[in-house]
Tab-separated table of C-alpha atoms in Angstrom:
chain	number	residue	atom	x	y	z
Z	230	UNK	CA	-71.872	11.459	-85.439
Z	231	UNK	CA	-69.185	13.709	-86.780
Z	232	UNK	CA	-67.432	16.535	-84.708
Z	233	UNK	CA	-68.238	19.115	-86.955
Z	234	UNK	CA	-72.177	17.820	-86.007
Z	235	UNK	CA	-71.493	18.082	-82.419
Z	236	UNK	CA	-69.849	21.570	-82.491
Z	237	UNK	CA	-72.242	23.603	-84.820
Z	238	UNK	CA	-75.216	23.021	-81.738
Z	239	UNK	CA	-72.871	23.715	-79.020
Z	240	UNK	CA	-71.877	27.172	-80.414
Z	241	UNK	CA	-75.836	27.568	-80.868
Z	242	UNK	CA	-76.283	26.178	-77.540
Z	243	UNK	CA	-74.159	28.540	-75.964
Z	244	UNK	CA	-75.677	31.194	-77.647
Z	245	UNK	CA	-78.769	30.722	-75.848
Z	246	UNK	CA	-77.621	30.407	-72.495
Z	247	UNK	CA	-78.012	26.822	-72.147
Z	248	UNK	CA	-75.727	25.684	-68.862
Z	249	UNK	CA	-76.740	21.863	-69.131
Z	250	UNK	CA	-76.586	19.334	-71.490
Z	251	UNK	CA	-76.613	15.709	-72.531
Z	252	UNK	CA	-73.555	15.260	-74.785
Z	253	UNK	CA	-73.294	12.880	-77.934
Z	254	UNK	CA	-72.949	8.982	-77.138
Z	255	UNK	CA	-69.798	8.735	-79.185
Z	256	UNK	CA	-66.597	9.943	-77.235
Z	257	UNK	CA	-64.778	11.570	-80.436
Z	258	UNK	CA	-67.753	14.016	-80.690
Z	259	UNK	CA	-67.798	14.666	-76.917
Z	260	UNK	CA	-64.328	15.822	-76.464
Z	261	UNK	CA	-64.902	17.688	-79.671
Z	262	UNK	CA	-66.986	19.864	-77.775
Z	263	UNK	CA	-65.611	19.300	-74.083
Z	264	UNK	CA	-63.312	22.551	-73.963
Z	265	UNK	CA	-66.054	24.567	-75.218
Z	266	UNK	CA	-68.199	23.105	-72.586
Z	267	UNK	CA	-65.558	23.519	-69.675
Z	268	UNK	CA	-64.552	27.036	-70.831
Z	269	UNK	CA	-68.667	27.990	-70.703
Z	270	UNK	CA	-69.217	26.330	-67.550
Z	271	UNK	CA	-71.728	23.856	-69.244
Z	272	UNK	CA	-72.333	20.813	-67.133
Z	273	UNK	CA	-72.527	17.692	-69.268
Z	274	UNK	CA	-73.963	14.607	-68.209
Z	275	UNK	CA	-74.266	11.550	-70.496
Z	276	UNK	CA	-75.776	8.274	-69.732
Z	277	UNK	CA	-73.330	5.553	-70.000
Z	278	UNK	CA	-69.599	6.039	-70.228
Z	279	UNK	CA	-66.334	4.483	-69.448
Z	280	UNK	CA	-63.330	6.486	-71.224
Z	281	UNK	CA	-61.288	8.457	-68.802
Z	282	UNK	CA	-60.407	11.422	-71.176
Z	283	UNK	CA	-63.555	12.277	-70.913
Z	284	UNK	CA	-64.191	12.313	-67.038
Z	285	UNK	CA	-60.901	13.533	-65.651
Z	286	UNK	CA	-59.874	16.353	-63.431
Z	287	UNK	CA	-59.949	18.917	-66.346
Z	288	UNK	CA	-62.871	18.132	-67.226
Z	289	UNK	CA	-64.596	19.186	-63.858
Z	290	UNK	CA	-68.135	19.615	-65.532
Z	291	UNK	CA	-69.016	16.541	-67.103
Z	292	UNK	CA	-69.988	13.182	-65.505
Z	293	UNK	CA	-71.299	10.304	-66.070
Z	294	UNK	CA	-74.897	9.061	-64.788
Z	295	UNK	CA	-73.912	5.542	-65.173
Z	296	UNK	CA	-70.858	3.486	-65.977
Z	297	UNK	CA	-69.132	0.337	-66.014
Z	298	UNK	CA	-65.891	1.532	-63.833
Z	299	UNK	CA	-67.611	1.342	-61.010
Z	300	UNK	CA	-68.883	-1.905	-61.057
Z	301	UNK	CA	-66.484	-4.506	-63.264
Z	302	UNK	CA	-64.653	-5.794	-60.385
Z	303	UNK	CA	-67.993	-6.517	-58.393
Z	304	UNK	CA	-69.050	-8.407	-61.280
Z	305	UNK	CA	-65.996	-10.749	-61.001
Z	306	UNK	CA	-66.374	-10.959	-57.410
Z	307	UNK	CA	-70.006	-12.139	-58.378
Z	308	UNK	CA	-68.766	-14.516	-61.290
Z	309	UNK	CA	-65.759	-15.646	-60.036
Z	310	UNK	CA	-68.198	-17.129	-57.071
Z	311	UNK	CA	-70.549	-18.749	-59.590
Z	312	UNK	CA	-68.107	-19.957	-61.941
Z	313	UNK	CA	-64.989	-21.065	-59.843
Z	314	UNK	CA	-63.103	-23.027	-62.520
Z	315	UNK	CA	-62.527	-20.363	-64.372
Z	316	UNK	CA	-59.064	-19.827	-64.576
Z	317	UNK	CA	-58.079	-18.808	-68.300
Z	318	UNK	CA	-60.522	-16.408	-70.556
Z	319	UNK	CA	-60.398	-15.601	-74.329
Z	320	UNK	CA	-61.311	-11.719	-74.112
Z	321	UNK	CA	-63.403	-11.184	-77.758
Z	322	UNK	CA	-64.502	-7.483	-77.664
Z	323	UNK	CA	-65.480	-4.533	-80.004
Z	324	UNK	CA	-63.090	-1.932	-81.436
Z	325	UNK	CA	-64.712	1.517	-79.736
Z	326	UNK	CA	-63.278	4.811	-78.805
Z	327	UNK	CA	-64.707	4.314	-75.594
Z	328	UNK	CA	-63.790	0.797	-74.449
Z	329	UNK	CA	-60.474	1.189	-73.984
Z	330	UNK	CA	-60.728	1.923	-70.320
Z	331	UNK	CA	-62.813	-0.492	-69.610
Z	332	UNK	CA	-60.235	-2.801	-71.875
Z	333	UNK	CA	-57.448	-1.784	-69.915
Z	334	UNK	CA	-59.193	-1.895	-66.429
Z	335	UNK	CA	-59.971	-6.001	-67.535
Z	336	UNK	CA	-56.486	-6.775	-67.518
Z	337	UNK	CA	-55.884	-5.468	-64.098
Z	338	UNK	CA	-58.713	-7.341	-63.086
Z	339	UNK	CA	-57.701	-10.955	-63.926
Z	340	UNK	CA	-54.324	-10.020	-63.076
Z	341	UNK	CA	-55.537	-9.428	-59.284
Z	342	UNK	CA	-57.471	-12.755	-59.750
Z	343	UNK	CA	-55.235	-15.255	-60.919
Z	344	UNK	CA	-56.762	-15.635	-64.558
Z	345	UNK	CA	-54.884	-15.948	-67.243
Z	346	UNK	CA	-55.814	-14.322	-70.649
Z	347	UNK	CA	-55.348	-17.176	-73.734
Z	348	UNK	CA	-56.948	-15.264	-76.389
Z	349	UNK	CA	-57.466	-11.590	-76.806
Z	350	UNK	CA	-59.149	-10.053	-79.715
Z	351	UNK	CA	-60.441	-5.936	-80.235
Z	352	UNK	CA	-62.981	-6.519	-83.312
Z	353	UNK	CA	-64.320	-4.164	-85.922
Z	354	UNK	CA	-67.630	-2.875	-84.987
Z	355	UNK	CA	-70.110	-3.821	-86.033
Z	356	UNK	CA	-68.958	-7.285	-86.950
Z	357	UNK	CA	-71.568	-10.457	-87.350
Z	358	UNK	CA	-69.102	-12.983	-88.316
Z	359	UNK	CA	-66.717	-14.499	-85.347
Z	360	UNK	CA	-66.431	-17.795	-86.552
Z	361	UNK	CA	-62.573	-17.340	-87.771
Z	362	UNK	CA	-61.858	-15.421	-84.341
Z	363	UNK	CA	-63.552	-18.165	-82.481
Z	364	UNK	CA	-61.526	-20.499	-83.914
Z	365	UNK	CA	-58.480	-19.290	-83.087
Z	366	UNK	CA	-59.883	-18.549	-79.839
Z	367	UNK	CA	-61.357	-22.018	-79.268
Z	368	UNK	CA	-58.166	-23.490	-79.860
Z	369	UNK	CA	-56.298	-21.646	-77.303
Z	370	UNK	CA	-58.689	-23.552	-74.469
Z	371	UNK	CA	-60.601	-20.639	-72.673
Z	372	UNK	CA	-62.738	-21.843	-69.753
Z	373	UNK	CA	-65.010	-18.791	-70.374
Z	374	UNK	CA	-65.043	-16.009	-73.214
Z	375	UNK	CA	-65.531	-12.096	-72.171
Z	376	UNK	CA	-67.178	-10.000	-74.637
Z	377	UNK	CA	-66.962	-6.952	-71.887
Z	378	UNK	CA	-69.303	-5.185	-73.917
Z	379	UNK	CA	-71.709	-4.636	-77.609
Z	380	UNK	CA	-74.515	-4.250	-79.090
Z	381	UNK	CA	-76.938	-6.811	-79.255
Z	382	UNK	CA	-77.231	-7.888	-82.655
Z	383	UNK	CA	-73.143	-8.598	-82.427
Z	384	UNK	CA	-73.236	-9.828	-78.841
Z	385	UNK	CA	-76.065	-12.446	-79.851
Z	386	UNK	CA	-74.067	-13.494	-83.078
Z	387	UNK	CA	-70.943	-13.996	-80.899
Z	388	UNK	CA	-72.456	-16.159	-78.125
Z	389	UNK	CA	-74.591	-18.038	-80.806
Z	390	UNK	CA	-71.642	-18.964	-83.468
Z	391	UNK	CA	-69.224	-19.642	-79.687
Z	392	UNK	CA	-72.045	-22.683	-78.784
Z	393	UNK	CA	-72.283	-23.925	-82.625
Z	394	UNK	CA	-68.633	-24.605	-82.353
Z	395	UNK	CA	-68.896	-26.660	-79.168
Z	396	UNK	CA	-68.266	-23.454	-76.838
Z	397	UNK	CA	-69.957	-24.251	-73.302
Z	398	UNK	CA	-68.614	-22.635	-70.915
Z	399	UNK	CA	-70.155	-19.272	-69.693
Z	400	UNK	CA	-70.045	-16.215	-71.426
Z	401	UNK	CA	-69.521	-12.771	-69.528
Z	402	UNK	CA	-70.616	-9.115	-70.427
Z	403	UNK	CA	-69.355	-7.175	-67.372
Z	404	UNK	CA	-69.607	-4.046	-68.469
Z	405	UNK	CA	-73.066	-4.152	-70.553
Z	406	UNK	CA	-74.082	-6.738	-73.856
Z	407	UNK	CA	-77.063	-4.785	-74.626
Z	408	UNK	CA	-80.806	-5.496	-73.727
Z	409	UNK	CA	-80.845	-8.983	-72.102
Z	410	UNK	CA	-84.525	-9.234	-73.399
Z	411	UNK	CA	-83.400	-8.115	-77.299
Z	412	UNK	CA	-80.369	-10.987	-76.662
Z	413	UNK	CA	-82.501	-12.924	-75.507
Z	414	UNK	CA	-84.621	-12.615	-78.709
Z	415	UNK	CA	-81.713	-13.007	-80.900
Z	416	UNK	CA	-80.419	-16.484	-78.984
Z	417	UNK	CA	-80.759	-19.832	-80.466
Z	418	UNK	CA	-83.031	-21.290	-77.721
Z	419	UNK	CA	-80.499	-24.222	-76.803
Z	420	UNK	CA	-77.950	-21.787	-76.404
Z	421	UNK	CA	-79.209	-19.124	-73.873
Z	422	UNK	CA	-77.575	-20.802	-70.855
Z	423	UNK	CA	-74.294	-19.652	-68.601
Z	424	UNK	CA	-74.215	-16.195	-69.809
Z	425	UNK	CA	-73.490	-13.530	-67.453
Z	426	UNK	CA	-74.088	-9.777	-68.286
Z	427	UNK	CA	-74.589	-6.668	-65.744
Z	428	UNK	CA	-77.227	-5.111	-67.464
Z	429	UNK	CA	-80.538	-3.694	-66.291
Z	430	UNK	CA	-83.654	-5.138	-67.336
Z	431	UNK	CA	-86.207	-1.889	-67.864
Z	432	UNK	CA	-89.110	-3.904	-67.635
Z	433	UNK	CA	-88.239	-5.115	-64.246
Z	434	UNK	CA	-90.884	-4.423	-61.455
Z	435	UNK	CA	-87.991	-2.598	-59.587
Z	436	UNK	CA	-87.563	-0.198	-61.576
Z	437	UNK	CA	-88.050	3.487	-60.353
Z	438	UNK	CA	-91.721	5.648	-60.911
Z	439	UNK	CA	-89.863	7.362	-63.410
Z	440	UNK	CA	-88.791	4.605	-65.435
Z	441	UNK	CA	-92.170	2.882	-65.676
Z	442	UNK	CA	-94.041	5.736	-66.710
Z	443	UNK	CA	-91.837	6.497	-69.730
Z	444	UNK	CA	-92.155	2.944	-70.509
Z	445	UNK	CA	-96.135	3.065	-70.716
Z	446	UNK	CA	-95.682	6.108	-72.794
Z	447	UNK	CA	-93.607	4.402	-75.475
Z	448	UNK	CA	-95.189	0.950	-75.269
Z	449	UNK	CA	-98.520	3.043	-75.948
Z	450	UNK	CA	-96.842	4.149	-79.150
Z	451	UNK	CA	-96.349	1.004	-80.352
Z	452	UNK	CA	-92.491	1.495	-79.893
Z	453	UNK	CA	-89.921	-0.856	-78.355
Z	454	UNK	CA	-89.169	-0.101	-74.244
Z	455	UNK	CA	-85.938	-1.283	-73.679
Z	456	UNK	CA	-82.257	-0.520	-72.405
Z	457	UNK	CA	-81.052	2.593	-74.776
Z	458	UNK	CA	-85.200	3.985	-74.151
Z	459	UNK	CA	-83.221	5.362	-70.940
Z	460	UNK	CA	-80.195	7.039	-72.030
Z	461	UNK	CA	-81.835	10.715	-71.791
Z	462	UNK	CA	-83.841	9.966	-68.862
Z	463	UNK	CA	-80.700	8.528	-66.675
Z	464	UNK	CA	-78.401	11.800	-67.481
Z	465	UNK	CA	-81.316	14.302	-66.466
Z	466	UNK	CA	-82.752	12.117	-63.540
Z	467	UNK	CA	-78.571	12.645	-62.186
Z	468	UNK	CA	-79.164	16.707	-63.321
Z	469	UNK	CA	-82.119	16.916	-61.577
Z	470	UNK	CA	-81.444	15.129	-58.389
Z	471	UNK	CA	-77.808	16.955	-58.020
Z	472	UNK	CA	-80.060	20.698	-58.672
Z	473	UNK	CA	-82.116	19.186	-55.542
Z	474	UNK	CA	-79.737	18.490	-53.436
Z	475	UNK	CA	-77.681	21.649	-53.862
Z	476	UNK	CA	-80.923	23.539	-53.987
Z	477	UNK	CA	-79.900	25.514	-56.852
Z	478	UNK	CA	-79.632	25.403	-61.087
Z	479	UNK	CA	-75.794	26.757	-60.976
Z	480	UNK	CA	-74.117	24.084	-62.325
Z	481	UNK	CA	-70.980	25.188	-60.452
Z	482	UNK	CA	-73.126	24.409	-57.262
Z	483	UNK	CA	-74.212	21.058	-59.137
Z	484	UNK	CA	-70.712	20.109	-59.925
């Protein structure tokens, strides 16, 4: 988690050849290494991503297997339909390198839609205590809160502390909270109601071959199968389809 971590295995990795890889999680690492990566023609793929200096034009070798950019404003076409009388949100979301697309992009959003903003506030992560945000957000008169996206023990705290202080509107993740069965987990029982999130659920029977045989694999292990189980598997599932379709391991011919 430091760039000095992230660069000592790239030089190695380049070293040996290696022309694809799945880069660190946390975007101050990955642009560490991105111009090494670019100038070696190593195609990068990581699983979930949203900041736009890291997928840009000069950066014509690494993607993204999955990310919320392509599917926020679907969500609010989705929500928006469920929840009609929404008209003013209190945005409550986590302080992270990468969000701040996705925080931007949410502004442009509601703009498009009529809704009106009350309350915004970019947290320290990882934070477990909202109640003084809330609060102030409360009082400001949202008809829904968007925590856009988290972890799940601070996405759980957040929704659970909003409904102790007589929060009930819904509650939107539309980028990702986390596992929705580890949220789930974490929820008072009374207050697991009106909460929207685009997440996958990787116990679901539609999930692909793929994804059900890694989850026998760890559940036979006695290990937990849930959302972040996938992060490898999505970024070389996306390597290994684009080698099939352009019938070749050149990553130029990937790209």
């Amino acid at each position: 988690s430091t760039t000095a971590g992230g660069v000592t295995p790239i030089n190695k990795l380049i070293g040996d050849g290696v022309k694809f890889v799945s880069p660190p999680m946390f975007m101050p690492v990955n642009l560490a290494i991105a111009d090494m990566c670019e100038q070696n023609k190593i195609m990068r793929v990581k699983s979930f991503g949203a900041g736009n200096v890291e997928v840009n034009p000069e950066n014509p070798f690494m993607f993204f297997s999955c990310s919320g950019l392509g599917y926020m404003e679907h969500f609010y076409d989705y929500a928006l339909a469920k929840y009609p009388d929404v008209k003013k949100i209190a945005v409550i979301t986590p302080d992270d390198p990468g969000g701040a697309t996705y925080q931007e992009m949410i502004k442009k959003i509601y703009a498009e839609r009529g809704i009106e903003i009350v309350y915004w506030e970019v947290y320290p992560q990882p934070s477990f205590d909202f109640y003084s945000i809330l609060n102030k957000a409360l009082a400001a008169k949202p008809d829904a809160i968007e925590e856009l996206y988290g972890i799940p023990p601070c996405s759980a705290a957040l929704i659970n502390q909003s409904r102790e202080l007589g929060f009930t509107g819904p509650i939107f993740g539309s980028c990702t909270l986390g596992d929705p069965n580890i949220i789930l987990s974490m929820l008072t029982p009374e207050y697991a109601y009106d909460m929207l999130s685009r997440v996958p659920d990787v116990n679901s029977d539609l999930m692909t071959d793929r994804v059900k045989k890694l989850g026998e694999k760890i559940k036979a292990a006695g290990a937990s199968f849930e959302l972040d189980s996938l992060h490898l598997l999505d970024a070389c599932s996306a390597i290994i389809g684009a080698a099939k379709d352009a019938q070749s391991v050149d990553p130029e011919k990937l790209v």
